PDB file of C-alpha atoms and ligand atoms in Angstrom:
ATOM      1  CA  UNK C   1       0.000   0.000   0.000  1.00 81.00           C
ATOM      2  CA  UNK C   2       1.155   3.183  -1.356  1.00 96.00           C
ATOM      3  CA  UNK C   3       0.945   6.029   2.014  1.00 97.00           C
ATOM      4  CA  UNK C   4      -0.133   9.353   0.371  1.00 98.00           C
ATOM      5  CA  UNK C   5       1.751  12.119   0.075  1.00 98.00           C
ATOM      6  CA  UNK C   6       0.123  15.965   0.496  1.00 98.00           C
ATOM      7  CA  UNK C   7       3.314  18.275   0.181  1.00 98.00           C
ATOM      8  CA  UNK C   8       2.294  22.141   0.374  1.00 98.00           C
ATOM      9  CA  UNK C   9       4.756  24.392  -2.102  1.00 98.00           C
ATOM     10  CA  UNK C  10       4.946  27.872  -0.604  1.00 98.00           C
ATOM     11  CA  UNK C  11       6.823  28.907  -3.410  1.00 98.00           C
ATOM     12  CA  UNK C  12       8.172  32.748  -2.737  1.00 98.00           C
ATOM     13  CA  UNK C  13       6.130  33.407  -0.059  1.00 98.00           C
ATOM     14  CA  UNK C  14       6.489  33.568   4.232  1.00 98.00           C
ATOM     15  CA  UNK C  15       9.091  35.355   6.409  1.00 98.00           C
ATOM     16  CA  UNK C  16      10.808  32.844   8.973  1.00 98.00           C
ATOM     17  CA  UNK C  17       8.412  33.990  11.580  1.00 98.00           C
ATOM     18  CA  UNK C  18       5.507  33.486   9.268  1.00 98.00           C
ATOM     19  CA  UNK C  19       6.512  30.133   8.309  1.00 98.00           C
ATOM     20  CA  UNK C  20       7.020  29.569  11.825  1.00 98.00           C
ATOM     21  CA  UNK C  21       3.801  30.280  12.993  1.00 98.00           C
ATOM     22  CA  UNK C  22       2.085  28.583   9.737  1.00 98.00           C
ATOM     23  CA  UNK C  23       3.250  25.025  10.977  1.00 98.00           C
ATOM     24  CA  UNK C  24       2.678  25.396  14.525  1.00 98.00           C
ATOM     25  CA  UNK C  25      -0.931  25.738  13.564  1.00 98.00           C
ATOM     26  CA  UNK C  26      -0.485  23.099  11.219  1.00 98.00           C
ATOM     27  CA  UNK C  27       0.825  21.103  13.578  1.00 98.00           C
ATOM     28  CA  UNK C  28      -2.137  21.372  16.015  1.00 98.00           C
ATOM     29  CA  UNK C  29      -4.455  20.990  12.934  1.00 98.00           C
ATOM     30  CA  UNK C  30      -3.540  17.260  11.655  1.00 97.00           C
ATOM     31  CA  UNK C  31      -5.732  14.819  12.679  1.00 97.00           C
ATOM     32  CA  UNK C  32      -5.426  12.166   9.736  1.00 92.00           C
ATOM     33  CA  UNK C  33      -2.681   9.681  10.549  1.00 89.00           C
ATOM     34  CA  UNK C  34      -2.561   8.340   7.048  1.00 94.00           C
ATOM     35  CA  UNK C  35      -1.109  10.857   5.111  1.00 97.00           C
ATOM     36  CA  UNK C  36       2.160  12.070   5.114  1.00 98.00           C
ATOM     37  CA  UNK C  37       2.665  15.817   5.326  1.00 98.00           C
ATOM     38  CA  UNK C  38       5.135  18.066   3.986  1.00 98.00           C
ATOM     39  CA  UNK C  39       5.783  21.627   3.746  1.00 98.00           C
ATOM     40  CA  UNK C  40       8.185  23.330   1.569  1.00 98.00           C
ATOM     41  CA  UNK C  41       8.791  26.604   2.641  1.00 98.00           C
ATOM     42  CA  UNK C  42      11.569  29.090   1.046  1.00 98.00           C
ATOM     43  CA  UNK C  43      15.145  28.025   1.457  1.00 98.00           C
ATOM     44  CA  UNK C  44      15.297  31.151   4.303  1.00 98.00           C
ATOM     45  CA  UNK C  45      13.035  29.137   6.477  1.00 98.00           C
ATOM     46  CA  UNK C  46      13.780  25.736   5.901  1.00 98.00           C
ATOM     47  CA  UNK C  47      16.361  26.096   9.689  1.00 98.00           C
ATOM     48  CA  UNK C  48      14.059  27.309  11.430  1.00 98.00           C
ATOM     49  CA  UNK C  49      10.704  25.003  10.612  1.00 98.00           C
ATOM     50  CA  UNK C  50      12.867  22.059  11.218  1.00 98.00           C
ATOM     51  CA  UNK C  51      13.947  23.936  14.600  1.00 98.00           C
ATOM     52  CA  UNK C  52      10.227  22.877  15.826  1.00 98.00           C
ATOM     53  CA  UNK C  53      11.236  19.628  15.288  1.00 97.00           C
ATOM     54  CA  UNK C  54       7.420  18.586  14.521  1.00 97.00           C
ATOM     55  CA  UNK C  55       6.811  14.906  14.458  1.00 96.00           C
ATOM     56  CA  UNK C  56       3.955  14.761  12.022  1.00 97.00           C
ATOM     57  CA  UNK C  57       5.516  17.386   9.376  1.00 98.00           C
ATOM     58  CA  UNK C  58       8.020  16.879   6.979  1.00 98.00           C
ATOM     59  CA  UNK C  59      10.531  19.443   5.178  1.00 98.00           C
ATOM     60  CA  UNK C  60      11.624  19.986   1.787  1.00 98.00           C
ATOM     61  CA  UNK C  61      12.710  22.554  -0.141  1.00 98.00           C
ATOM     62  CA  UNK C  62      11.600  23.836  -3.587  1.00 98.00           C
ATOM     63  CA  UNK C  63      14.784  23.073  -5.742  1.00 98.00           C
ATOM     64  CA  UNK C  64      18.427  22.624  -5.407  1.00 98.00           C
ATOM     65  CA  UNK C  65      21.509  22.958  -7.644  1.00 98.00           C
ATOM     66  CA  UNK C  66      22.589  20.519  -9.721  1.00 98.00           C
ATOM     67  CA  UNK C  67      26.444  20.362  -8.047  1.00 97.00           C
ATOM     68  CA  UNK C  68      27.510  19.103  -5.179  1.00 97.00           C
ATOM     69  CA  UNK C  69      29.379  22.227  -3.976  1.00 97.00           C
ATOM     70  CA  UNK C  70      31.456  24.878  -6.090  1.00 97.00           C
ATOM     71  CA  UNK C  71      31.861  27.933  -7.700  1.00 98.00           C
ATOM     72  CA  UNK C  72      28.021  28.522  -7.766  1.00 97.00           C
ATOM     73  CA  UNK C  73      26.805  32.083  -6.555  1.00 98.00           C
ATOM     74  CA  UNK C  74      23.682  31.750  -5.517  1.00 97.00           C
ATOM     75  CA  UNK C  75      22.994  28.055  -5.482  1.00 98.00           C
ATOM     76  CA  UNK C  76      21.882  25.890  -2.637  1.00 98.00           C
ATOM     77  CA  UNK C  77      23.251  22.052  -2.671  1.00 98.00           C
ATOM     78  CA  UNK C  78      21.979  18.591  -1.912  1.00 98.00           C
ATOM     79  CA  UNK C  79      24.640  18.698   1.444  1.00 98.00           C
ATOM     80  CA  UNK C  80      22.838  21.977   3.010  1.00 98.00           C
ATOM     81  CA  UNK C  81      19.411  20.552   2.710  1.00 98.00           C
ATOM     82  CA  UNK C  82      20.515  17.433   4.226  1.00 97.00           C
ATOM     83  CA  UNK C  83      21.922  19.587   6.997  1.00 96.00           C
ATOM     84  CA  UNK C  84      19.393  21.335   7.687  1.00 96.00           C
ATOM     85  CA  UNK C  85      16.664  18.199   7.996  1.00 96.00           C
ATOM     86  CA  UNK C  86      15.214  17.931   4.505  1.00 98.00           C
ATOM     87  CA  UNK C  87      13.237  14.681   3.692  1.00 98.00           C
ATOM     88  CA  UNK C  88      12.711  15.643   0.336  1.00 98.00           C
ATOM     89  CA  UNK C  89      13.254  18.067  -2.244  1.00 98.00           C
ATOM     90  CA  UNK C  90      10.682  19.384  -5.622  1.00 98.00           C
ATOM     91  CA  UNK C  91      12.275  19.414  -8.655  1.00 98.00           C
ATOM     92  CA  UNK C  92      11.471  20.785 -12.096  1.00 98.00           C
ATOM     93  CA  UNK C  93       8.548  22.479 -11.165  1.00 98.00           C
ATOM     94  CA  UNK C  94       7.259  24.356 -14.096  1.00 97.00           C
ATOM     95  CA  UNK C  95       7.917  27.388 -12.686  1.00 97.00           C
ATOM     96  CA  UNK C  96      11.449  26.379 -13.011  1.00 97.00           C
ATOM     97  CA  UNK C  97      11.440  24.482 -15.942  1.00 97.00           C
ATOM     98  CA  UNK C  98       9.078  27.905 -17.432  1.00 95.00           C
ATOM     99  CA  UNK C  99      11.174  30.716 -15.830  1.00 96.00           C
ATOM    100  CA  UNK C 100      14.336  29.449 -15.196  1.00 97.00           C
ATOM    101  CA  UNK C 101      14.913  27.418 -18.172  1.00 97.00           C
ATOM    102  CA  UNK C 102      15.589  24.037 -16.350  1.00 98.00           C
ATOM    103  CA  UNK C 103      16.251  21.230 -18.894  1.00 98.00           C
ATOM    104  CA  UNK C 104      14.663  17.340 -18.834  1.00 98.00           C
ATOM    105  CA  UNK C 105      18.289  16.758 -18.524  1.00 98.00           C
ATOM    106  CA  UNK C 106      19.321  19.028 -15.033  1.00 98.00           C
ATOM    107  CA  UNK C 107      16.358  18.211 -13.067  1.00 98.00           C
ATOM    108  CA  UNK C 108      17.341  14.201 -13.834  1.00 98.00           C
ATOM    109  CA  UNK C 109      21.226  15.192 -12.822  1.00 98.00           C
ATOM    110  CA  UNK C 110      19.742  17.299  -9.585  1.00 98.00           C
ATOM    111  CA  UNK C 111      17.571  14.307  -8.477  1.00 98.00           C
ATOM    112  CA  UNK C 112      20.259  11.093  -8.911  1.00 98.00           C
ATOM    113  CA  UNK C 113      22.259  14.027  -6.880  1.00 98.00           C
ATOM    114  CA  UNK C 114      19.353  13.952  -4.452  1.00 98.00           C
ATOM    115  CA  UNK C 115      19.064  10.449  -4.123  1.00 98.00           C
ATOM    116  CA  UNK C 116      22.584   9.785  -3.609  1.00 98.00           C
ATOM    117  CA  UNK C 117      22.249  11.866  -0.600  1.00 98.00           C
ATOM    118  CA  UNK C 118      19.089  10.100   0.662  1.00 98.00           C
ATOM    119  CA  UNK C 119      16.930  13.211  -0.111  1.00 98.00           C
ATOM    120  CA  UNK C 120      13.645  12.029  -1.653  1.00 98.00           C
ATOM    121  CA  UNK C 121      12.927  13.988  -4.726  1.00 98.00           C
ATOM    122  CA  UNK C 122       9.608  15.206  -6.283  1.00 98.00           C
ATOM    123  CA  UNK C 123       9.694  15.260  -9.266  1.00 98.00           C
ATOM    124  CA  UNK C 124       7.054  17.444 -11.643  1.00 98.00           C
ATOM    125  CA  UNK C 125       5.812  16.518 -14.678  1.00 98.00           C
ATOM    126  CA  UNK C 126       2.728  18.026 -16.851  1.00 97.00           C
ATOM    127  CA  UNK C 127       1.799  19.682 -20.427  1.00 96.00           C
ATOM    128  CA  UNK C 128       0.963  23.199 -21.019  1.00 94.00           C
ATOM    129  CA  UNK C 129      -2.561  23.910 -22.649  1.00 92.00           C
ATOM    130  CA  UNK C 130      -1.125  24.399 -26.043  1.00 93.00           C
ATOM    131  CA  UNK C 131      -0.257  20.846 -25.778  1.00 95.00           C
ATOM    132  CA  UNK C 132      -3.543  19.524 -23.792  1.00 93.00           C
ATOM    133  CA  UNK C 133      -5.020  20.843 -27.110  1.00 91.00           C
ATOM    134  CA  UNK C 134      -3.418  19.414 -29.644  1.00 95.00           C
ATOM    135  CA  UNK C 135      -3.644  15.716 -27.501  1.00 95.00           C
ATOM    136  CA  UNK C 136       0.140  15.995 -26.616  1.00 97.00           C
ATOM    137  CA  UNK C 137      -0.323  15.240 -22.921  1.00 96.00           C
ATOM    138  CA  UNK C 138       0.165  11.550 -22.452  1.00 96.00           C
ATOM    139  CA  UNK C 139       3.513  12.030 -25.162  1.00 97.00           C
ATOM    140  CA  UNK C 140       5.211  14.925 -23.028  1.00 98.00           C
ATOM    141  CA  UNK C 141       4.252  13.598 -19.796  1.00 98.00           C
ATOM    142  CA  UNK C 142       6.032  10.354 -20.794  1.00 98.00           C
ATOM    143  CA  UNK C 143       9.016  11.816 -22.083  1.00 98.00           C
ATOM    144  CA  UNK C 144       9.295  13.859 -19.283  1.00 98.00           C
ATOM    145  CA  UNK C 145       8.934  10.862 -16.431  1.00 98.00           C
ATOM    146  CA  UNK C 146      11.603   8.984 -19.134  1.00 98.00           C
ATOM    147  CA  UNK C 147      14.405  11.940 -19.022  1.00 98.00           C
ATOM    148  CA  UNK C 148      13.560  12.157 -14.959  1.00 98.00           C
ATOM    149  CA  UNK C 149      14.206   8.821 -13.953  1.00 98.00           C
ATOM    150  CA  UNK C 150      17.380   8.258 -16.682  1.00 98.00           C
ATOM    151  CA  UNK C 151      20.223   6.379 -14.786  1.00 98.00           C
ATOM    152  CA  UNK C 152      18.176   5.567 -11.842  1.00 98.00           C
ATOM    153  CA  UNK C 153      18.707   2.370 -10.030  1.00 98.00           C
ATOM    154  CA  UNK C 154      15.358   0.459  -9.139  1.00 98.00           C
ATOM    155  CA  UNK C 155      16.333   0.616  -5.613  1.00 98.00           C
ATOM    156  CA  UNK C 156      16.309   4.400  -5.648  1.00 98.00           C
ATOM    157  CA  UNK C 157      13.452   4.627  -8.118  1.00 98.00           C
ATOM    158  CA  UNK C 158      11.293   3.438  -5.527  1.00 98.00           C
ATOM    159  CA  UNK C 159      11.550   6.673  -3.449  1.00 98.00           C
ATOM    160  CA  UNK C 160      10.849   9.193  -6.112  1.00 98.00           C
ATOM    161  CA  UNK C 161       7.660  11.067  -5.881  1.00 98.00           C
ATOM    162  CA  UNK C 162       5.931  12.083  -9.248  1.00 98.00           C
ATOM    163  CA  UNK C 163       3.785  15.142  -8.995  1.00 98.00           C
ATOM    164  CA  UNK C 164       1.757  15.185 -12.428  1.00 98.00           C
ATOM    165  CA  UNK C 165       0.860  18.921 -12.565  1.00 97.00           C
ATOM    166  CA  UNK C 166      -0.859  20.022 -15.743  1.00 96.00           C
ATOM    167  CA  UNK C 167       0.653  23.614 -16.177  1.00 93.00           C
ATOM    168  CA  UNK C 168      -2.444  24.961 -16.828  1.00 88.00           C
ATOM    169  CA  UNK C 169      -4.152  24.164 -13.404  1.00 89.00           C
ATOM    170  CA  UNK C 170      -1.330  26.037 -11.552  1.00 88.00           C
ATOM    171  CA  UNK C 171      -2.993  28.715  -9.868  1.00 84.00           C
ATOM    172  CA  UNK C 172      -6.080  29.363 -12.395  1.00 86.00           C
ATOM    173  CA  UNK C 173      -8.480  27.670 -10.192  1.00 82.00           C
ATOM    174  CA  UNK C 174      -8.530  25.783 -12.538  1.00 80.00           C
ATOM    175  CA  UNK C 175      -8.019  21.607 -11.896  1.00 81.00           C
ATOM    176  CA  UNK C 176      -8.168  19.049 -14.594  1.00 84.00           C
ATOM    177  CA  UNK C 177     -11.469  16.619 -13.889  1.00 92.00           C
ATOM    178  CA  UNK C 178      -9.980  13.650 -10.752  1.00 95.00           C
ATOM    179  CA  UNK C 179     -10.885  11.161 -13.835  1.00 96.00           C
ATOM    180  CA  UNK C 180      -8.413  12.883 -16.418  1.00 95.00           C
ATOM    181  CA  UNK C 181      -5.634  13.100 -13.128  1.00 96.00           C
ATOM    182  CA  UNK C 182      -6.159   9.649 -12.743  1.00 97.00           C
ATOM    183  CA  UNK C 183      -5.678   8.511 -16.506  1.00 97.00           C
ATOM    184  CA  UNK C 184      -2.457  10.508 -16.625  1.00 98.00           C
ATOM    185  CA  UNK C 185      -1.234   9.508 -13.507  1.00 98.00           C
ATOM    186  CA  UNK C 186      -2.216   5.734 -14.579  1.00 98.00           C
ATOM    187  CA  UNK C 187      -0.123   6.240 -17.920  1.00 98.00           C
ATOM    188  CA  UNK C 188       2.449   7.859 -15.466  1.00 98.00           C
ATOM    189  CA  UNK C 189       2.626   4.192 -13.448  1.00 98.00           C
ATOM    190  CA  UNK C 190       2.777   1.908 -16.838  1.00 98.00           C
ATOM    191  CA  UNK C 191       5.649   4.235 -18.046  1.00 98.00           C
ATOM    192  CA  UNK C 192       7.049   3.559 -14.527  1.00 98.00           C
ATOM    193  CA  UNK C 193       6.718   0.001 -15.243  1.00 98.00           C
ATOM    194  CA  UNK C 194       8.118  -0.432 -18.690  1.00 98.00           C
ATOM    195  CA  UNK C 195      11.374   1.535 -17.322  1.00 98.00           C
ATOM    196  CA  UNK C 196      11.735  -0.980 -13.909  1.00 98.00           C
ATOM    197  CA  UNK C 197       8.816  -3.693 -13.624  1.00 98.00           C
ATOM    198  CA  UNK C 198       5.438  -3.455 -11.998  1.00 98.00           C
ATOM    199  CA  UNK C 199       6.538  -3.696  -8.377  1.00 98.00           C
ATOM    200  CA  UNK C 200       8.612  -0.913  -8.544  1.00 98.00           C
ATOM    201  CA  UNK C 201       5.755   0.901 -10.641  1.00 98.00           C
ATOM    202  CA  UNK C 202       3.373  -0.127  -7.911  1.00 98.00           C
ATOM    203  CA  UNK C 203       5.774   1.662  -4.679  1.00 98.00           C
ATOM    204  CA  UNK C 204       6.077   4.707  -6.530  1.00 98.00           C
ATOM    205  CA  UNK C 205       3.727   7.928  -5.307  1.00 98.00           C
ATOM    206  CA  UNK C 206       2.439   9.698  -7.795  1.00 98.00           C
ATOM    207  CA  UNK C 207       0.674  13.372  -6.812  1.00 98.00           C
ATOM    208  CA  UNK C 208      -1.833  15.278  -8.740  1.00 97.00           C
ATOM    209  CA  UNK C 209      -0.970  19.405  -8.432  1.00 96.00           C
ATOM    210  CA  UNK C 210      -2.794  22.251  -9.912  1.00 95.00           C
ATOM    211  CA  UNK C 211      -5.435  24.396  -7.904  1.00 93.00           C
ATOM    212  CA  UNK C 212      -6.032  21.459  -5.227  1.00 96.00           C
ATOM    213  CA  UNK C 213      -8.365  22.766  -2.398  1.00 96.00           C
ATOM    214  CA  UNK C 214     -10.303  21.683   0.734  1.00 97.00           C
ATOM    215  CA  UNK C 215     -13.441  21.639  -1.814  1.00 96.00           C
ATOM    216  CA  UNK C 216     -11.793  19.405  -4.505  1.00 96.00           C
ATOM    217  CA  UNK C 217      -9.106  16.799  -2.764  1.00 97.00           C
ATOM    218  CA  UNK C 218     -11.246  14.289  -1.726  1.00 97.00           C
ATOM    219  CA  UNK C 219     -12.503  13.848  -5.105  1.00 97.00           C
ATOM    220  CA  UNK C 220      -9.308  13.656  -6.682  1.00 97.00           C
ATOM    221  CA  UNK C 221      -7.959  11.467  -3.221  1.00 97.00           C
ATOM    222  CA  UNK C 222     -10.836   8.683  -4.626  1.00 97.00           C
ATOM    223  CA  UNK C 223      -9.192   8.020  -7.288  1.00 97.00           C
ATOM    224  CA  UNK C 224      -6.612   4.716  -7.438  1.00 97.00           C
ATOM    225  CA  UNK C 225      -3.667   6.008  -9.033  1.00 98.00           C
ATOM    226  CA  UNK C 226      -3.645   9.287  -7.463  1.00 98.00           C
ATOM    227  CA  UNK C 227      -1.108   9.202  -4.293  1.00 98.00           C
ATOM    228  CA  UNK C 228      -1.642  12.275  -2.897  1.00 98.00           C
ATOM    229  CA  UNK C 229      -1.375  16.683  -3.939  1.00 98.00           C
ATOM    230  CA  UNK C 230       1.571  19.069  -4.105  1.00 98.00           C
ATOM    231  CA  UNK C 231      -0.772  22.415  -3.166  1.00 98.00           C
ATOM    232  CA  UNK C 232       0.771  26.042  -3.947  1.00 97.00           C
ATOM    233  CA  UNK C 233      -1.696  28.503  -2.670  1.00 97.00           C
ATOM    234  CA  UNK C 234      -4.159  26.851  -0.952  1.00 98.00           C
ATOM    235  CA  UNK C 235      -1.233  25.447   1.602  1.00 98.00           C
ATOM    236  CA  UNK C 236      -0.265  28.698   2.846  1.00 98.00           C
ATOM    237  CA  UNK C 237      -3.141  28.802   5.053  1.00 98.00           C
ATOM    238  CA  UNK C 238      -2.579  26.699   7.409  1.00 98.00           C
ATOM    239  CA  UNK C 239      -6.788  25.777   7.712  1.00 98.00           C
ATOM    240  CA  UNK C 240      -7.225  25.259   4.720  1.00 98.00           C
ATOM    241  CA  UNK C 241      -4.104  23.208   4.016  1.00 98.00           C
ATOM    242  CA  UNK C 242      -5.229  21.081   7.063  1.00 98.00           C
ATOM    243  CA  UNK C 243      -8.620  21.029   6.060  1.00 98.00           C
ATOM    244  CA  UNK C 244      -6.951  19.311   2.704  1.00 98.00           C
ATOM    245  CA  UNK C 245      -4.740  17.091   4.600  1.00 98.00           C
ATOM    246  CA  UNK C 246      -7.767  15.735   6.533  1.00 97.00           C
ATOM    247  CA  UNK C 247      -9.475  15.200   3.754  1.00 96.00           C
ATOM    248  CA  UNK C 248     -10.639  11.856   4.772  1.00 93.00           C
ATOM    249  CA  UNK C 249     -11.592  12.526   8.852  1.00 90.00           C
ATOM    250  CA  UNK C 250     -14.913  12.203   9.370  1.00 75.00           C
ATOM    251  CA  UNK C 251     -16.736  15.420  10.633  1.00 66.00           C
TER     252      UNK C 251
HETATM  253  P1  PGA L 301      -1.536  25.746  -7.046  1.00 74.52           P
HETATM  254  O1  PGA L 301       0.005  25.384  -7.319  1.00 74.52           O
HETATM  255  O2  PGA L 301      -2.045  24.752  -6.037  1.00 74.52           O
HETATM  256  O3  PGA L 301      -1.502  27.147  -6.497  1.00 74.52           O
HETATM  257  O4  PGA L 301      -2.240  25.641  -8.339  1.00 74.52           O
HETATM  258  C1  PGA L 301       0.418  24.051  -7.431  1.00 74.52           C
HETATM  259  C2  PGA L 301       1.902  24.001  -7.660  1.00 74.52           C
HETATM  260  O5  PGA L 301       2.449  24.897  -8.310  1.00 74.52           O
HETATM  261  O6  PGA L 301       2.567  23.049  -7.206  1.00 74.52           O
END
């Protein structure tokens, strides 16, 4: 049985006192056992959440370089999110993929980097309208989950996290229907499968992203192939992103 995964991306948002305060409310808020929680806040904050030391949150951060250490100005490696208590760590999200120009080929060099350092990576995948249109999806989405898990023992492939985010979802309030999710996510698994074999296919998470809210994740959490959300704005709330976590507590 696959645990689910609900990982909140604060992207550029909360001071360290702000992201302080967020998961100490949080914190109090969680009530479903089941799921495992993440946050990733800003790199800025990342000491100080794990600080709290909260048992029933987990930290990653929102990228990291694609060297080990170096000549880098600017750049945050694999070593200083293990130091400072990452469990996991999101890579190519569009955003950077979009607006920072990140490559099929970095964000697979940046997670076998991850992995060799026991962070778990998630990894996102998803087509842009342009390509929903023209019936591209299940072709990019594929190529993309090929190029991320290129080089990747089956051992390790087993604790990457696919987060299938259709880029036109992210943040328009709009979410594709919990059936398409699940069809996508499902080709997700059998592409999974054809690169290792069905068990490892079967221990993989896979998360849906794009405008998940309290009103929509239960929905999408009924599905069979869908293992959970990565949440931008509706996680920086710390009710409503533990209204989504306990999705399934009865009321
Ligand atoms: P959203 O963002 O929930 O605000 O649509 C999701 C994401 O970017 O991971």
């Amino acid at each position: 049985m696959r645990k689910p995964i609900i990982a909140g991306n604060w992207k550029m948002h909360k001071t360290i006192g702000e992201a302080i305060e967020t998961c100490r409310n949080l914190a109090e808020l969680i009530e479903e056992q089941n799921v495992e929680v993440v946050v990733c806040p800003p790199f800025t904050a990342l000491s100080a959440v794990n600080a709290l030391g909260l048992a029933n949150i987990g930290l990653a951060a929102q990228n990291m370089a694609d060297a080990e250490s170096g000549a880098y100005t600017g750049e945050v490696s694999v070593l200083m999110l293990r130091d400072i208590g990452c469990k996991y760590v999101i890579l190519g999200h569009s955003e950077r993929r979009e607006l920072f120009n990140e490559t099929d080929e970095q964000i697979n060099k940046k997670a076998r980097l991850a992995l060799k350092y026991r962070i778990n990576p998630i990894i996102c995948v998803g087509e842009t309208l342009a390509q929903r249109k023209a019936n591209e999806t299940e072709t990019v989405v594929v190529s993309q989950v090929k190029a991320a898990f290129d080089g990747i023992t089956a051992t390790d492939a087993v604790n990457v996290v696919i987060a299938y985010e259709p880029i036109w979802a992210i943040g328009t309030g709009e979410t594709a229907s919990a059936a398409d999710a699940n069809q996508v996510i499902a080709t997700i698994r059998k592409t999974i499968a054809e690169i290792y074999d069905q068990e490892v296919a079967n221990a993989v998470r896979i998360q849906y992203g794009g405008s998940v809210k309290s009103s929509n994740i239960k929905e999408l959490m009924a599905e069979p192939e869908i293992d959970g959300a990565l949440v931008g704005g509706a996680s920086l709330d710390a009710n409503e992103f533990a209204a989504i976590v306990n999705y399934n507590v009865a009321k």
